[in-house]
Short mmCIF file of C-alpha atoms in Angstrom, two decimals:
data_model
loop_
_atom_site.label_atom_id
_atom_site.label_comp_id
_atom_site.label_asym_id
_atom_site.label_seq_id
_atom_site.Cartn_x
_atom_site.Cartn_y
_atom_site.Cartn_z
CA UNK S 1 7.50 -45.30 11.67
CA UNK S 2 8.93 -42.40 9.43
CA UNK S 3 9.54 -39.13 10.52
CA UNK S 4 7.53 -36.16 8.99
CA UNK S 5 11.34 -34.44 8.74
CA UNK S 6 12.76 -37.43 6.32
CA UNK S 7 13.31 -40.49 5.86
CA UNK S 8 16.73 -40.29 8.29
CA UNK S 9 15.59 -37.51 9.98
CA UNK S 10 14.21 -37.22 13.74
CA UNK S 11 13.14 -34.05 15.36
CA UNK S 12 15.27 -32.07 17.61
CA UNK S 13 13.90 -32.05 21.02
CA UNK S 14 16.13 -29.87 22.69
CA UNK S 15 15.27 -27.13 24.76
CA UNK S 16 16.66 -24.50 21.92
CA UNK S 17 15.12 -26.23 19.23
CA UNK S 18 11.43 -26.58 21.24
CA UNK S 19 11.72 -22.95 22.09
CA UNK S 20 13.21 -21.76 18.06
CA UNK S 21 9.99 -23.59 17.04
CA UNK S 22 7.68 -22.39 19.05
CA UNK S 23 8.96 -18.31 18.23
CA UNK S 24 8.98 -19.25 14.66
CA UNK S 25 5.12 -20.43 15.11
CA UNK S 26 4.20 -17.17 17.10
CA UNK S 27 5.72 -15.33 14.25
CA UNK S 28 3.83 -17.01 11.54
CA UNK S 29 0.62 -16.50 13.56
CA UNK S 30 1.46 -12.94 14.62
CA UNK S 31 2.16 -11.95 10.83
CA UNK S 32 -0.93 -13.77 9.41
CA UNK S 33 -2.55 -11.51 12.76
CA UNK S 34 -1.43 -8.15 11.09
CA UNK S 35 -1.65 -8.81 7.42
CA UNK S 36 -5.58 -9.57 8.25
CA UNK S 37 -5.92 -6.34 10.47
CA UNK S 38 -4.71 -4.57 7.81
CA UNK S 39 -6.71 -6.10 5.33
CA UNK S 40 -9.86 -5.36 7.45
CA UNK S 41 -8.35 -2.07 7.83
CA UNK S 42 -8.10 -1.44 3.99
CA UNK S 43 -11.25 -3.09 3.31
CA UNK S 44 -13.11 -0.61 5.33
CA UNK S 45 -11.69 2.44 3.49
CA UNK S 46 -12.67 0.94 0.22
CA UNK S 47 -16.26 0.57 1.96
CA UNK S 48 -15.98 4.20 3.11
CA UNK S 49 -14.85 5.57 -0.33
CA UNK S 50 -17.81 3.39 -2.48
CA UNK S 51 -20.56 5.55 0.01
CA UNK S 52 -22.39 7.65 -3.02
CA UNK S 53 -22.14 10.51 -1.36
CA UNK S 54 -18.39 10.53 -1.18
CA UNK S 55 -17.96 9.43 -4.65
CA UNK S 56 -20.55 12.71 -5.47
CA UNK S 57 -17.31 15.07 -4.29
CA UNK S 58 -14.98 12.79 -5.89
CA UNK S 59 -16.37 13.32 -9.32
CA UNK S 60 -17.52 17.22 -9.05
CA UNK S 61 -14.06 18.06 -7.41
CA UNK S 62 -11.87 15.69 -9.67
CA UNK S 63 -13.83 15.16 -12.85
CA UNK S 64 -14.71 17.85 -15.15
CA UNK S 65 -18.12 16.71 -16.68
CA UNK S 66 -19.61 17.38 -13.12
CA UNK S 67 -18.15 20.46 -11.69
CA UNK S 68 -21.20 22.93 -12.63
CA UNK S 69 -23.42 19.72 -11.10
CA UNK S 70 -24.33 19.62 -7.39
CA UNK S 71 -23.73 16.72 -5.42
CA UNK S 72 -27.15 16.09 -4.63
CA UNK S 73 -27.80 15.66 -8.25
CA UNK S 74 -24.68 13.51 -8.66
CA UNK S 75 -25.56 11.31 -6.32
CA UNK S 76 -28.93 10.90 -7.33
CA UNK S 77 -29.31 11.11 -10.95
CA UNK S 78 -25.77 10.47 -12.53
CA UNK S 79 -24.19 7.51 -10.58
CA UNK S 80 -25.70 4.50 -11.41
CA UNK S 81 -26.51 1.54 -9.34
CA UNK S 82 -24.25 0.51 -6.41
CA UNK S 83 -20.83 1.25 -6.85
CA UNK S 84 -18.84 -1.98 -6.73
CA UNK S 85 -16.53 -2.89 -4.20
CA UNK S 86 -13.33 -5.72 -5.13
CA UNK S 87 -15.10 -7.34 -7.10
CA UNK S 88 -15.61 -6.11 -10.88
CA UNK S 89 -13.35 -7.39 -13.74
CA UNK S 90 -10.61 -5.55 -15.29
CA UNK S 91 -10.89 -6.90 -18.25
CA UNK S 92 -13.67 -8.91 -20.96
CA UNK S 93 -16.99 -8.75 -21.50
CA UNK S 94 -17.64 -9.29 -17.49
CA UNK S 95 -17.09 -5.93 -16.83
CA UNK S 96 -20.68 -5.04 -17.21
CA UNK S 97 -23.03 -6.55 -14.28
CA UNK S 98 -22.30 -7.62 -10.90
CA UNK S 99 -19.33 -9.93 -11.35
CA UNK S 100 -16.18 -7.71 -11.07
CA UNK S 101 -13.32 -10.39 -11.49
CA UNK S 102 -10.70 -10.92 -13.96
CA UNK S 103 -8.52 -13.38 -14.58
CA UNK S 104 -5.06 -12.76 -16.21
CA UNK S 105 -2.52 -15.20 -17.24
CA UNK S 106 0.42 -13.39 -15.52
CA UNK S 107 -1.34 -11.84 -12.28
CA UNK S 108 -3.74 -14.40 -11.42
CA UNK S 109 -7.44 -12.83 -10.80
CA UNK S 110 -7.63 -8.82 -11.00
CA UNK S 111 -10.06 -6.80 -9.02
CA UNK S 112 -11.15 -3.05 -9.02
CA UNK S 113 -11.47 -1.48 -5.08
CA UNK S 114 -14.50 0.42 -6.67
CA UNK S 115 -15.87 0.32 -9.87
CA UNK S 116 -19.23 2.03 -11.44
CA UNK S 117 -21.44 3.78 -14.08
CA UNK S 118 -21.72 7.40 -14.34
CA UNK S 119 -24.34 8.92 -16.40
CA UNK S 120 -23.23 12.35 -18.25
CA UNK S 121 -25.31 15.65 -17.72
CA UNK S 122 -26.83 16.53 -21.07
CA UNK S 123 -24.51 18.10 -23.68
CA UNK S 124 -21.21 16.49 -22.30
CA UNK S 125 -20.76 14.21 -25.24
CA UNK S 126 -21.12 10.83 -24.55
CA UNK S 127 -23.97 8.86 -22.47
CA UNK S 128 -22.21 7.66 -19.54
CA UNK S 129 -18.53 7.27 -17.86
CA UNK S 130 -16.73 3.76 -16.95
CA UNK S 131 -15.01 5.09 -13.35
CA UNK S 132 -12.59 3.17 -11.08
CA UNK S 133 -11.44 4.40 -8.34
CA UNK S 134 -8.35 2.93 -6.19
CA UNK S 135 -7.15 3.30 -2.55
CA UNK S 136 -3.25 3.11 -1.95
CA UNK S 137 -1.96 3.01 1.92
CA UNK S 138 1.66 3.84 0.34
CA UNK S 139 2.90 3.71 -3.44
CA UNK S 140 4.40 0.26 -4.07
CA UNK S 141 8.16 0.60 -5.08
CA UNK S 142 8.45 -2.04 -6.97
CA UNK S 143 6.72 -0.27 -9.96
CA UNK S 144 5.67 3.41 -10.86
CA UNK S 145 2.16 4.26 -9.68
CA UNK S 146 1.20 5.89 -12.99
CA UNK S 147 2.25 2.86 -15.16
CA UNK S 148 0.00 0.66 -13.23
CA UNK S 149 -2.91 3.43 -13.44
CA UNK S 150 -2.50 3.40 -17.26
CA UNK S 151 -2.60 -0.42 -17.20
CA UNK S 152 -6.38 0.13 -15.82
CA UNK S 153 -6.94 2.66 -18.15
CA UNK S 154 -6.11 0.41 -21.37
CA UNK S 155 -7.70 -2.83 -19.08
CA UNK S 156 -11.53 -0.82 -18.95
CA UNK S 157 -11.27 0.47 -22.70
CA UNK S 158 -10.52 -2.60 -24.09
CA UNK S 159 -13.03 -4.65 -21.88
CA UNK S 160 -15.75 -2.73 -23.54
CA UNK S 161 -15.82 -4.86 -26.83
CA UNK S 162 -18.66 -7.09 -26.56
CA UNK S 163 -20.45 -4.85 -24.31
CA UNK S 164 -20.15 -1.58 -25.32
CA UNK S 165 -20.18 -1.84 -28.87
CA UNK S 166 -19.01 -4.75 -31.67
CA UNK S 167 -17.37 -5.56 -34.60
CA UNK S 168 -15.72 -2.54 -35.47
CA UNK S 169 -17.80 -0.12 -33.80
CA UNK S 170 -15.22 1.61 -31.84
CA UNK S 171 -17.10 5.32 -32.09
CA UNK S 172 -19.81 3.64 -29.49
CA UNK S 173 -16.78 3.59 -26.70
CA UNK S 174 -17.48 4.82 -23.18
CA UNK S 175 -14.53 7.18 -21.70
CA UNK S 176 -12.98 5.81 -19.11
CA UNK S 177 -11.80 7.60 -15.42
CA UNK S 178 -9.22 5.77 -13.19
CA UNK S 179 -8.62 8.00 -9.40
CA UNK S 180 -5.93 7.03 -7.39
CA UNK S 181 -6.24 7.98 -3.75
CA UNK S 182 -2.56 7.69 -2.13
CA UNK S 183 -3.86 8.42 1.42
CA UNK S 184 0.02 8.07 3.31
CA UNK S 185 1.99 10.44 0.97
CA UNK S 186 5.10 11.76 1.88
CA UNK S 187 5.11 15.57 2.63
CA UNK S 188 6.72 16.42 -0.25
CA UNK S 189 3.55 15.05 -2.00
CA UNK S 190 0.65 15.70 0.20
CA UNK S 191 -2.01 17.90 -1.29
CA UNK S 192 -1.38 17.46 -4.65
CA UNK S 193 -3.58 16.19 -7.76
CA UNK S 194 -2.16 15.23 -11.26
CA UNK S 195 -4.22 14.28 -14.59
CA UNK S 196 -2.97 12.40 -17.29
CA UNK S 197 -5.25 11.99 -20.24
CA UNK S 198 -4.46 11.56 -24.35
CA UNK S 199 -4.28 15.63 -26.32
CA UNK S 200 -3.60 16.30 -29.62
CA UNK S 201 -0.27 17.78 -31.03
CA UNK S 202 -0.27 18.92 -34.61
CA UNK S 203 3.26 17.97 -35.93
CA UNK S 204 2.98 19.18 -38.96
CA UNK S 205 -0.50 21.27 -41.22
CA UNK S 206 -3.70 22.21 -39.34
CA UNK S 207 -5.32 19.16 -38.95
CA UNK S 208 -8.21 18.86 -35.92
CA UNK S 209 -10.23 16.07 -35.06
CA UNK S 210 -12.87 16.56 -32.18
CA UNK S 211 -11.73 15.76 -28.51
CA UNK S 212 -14.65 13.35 -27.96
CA UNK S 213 -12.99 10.61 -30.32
CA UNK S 214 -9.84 10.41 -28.81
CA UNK S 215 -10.42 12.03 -25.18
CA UNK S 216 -11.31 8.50 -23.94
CA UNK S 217 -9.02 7.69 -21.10
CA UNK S 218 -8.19 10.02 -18.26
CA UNK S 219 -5.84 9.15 -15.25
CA UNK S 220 -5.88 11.08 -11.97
CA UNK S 221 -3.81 10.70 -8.65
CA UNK S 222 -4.68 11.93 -5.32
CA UNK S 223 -1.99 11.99 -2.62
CA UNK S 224 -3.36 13.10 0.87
CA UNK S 225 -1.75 14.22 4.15
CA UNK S 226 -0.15 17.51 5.78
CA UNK S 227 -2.87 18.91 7.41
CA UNK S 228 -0.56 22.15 7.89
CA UNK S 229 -0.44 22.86 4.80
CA UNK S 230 -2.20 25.64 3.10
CA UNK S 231 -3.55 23.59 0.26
CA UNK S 232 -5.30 21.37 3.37
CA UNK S 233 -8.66 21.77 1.86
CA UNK S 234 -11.46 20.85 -0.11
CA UNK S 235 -11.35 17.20 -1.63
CA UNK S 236 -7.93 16.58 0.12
CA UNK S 237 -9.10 17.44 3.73
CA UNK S 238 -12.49 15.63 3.04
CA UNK S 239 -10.95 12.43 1.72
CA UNK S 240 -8.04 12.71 4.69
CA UNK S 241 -10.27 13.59 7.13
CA UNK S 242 -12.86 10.26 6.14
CA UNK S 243 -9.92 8.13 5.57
CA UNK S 244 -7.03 8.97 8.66
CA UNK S 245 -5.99 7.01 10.92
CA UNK S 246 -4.83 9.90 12.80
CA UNK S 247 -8.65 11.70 12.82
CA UNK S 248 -10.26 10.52 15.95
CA UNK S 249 -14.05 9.80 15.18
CA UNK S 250 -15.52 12.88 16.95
CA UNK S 251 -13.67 14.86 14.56
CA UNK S 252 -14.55 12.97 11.37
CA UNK S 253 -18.07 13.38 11.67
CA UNK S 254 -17.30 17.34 12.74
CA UNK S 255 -15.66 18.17 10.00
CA UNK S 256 -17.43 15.76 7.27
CA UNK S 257 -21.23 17.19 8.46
CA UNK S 258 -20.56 21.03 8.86
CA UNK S 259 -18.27 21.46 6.10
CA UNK S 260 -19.33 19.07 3.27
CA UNK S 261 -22.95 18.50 4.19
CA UNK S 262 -21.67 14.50 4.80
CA UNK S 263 -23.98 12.99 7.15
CA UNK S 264 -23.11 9.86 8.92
CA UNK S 265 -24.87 7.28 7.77
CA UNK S 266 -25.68 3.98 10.04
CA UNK S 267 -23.40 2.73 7.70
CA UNK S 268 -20.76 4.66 7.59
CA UNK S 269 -20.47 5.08 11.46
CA UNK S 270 -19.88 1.68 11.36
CA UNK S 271 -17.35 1.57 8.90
CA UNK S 272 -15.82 5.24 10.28
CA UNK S 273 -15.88 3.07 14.04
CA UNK S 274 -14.29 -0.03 12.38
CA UNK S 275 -11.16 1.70 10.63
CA UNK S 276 -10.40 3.79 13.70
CA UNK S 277 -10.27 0.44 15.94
CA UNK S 278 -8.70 -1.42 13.69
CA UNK S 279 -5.90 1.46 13.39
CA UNK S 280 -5.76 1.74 16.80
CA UNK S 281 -5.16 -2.06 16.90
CA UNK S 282 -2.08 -1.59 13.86
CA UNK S 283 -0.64 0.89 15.74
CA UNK S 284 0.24 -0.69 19.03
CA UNK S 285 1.12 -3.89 17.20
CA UNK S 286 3.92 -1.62 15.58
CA UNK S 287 4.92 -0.47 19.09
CA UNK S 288 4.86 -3.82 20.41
CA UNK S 289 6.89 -5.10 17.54
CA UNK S 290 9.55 -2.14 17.90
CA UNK S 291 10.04 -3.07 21.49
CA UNK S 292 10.43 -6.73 20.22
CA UNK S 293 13.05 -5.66 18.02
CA UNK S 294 14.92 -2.96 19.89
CA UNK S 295 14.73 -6.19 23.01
CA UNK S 296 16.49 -8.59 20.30
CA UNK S 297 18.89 -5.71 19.27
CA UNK S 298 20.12 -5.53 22.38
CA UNK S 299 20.14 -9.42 23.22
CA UNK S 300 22.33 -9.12 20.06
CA UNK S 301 24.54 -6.67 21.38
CA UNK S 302 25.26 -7.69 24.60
CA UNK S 303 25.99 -11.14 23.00
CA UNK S 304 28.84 -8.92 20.38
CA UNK S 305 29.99 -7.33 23.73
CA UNK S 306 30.51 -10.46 26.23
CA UNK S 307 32.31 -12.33 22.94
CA UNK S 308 34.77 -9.10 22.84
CA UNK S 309 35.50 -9.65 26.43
CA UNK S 310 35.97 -13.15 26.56
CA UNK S 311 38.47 -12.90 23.14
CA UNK S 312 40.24 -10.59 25.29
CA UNK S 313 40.69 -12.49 28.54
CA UNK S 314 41.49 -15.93 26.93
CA UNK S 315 44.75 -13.27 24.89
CA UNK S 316 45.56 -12.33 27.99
CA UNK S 317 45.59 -15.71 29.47
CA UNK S 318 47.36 -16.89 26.23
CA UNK S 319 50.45 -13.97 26.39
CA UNK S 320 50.50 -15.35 30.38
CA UNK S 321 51.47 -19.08 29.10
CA UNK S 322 53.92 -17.93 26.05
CA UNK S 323 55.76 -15.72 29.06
CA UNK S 324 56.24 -19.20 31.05
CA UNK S 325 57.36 -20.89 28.59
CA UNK S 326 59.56 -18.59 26.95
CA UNK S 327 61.07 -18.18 30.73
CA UNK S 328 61.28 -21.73 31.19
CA UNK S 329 63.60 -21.64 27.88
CA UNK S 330 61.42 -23.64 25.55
CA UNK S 331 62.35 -22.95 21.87
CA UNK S 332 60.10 -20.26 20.35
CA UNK S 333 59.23 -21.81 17.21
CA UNK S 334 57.73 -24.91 19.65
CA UNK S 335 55.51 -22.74 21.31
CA UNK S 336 54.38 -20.39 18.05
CA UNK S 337 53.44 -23.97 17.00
CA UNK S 338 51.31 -24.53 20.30
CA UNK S 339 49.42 -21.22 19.73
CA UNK S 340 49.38 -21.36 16.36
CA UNK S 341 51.25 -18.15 15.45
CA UNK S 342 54.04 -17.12 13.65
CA UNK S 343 57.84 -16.06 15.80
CA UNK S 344 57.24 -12.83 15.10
CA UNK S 345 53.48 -12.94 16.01
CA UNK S 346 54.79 -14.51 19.69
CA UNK S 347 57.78 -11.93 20.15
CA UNK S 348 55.20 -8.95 19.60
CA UNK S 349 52.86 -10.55 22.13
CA UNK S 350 55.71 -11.41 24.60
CA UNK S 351 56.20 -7.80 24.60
CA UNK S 352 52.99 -6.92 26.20
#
């Protein structure tokens, strides 16, 4: 019968090994555990953000085209549809519709956290805005935020060819918004809102060509926290206050109702009830993993320690022996060959 280790291989039944095996099992299971909490966790903001209500303050507060509307009239008459949630495409002709996937060569399938249509109030140029809007726990370090907003930017322009417009009809482009929600920003960042979009510099004569045709892609990043701050209002404490861990549910739907007119839906309770739970959950995994740690930190020290001590008694023991012998008038280069030292090496230690 072969082994599932090899073809020579048997497994190690030991007590070590049984008990190694079992940790590294629990492990598995216990990270699989949290990386689904926190998926459930982060798939319940994305829920809370698509609510049309939310998305109203979003665009009136962050988007310029809809800061004379109200958010009644936002929500009613300008955003199209349901917004959609992980699932439209980032790039092609499937961007229009209910299928929101994407596949790219490099990254495998691409999906938006929220994507919709926003009709434009009379007189703002164009008929309608393509809007995504993402939700970051914490800014990956492995590349700049920005760069990867831009990446959407150029990924919902270009995907409007074949729906949009054709052949070269490229004055029949939609403008395109990407938001950026960072909702764990360090303090240094909290409260803050930056928008990158394409301007016009004349380099050289008087030359002007109207905004419309090249204002086509705007960028903007959110980053939330410090609720002691003195910029701890309007969008920021909304959005912080709906998407915090920290807010206790009471609270939420305090602050959301009486000071942006945000009331709790059947849904959103749900959702609002879900996230707080599941933090909840998160956060005593982290304690319980700390103490797991600081436990194994110590196992590991105490192991450091006791090998100290035992190096220490078996030199002792070992300066004991050369002593004897060297009094019992064996040569000293015979016993620096015992203990595997040099004569001077065994005169030093003699000494002590």
């Amino acid at each position: 019968m072969a082994y599932p280790f090899g073809p020579s291989q048997k497994c190690d039944s030991s007590p070590d090994a049984v008990l190694q095996c079992k940790h590294k099992d629990t492990s598995l299971a216990q990270a699989l555990h949290d990386t689904s909490m926190q998926s459930q966790y982060d798939a319940a903001c994305k829920r809370l953000l698509s609510e049309k209500i939310v998305l109203a303050w979003i665009l009136k507060e962050c988007v310029p085209e809809y800061r004379e509307e109200t958010i009644d009239d936002i929500m009613n008459k300008y955003i199209e549809g349901t917004p959609e949630v992980s699932s439209v495409p980032v790039q092609g002709s499937r961007i229009q519709g209910g299928n929101t996937e994407d596949t790219d060569l490099h990254e495998g399938t691409i999906r938006y956290d929220i994507f919709f249509r926003a009709l434009l109030p009379q007189g703002k140029g164009r008929l309608f805005l393509l809007i995504n809007v993402e939700a970051q726990n914490k800014e990956n370090p492995q590349y700049p935020l920005v760069s990867r907003m831009v990446y959407h930017l150029a990924r919902q322009t270009s995907s409007q060819h074949g729906v949009e417009f054709t052949n070269d009809h490229y004055g029949d482009l939609q403008k395109v918004y990407s938001i950026w929600i960072c909702m764990n920003a360090p303090k240094r960042r909290a409260n803050s809102m930056n928008v990158y979009e394409m301007t016009e510099k004349q380099v050289a004569g008087h030359v002007k060509l109207k905004k419309p045709d090249y204002d086509l892609m705007t960028g903007i990043v959110l980053w939330l926290g410090d609720p002691a701050s003195k910029e701890y209002k309007g969008i920021f404490k909304m959005l912080h206050t709906l998407l915090s861990n920290k807010v206790k549910e009471p609270k939420k739907r305090q602050v959301l109702e009486e000071e942006y007119d945000i009331q709790m839906s059947e849904k959103m309770e749900k959702e609002v009830s879900t996230m707080c739970n599941l933090s909840q959950g998160i956060l005593e995994q982290g304690i319980q993993q700390g103490e797991e740690k600081g436990l194994q930190r110590g196992i590991h020290r105490g192991r450091q320690e006791q090998r100290i001590q035992d190096e220490k008694k078996m030199q002792r023991q070992n300066i004991k022996r050369m002593k004897k012998l060297l009094a019992a008038g064996i040569d000293k280069a015979t016993i620096a060959n015992v203990f595997d030292c040099s004569v001077a090496e065994l005169e030093a230690l003699s000494k002590k």
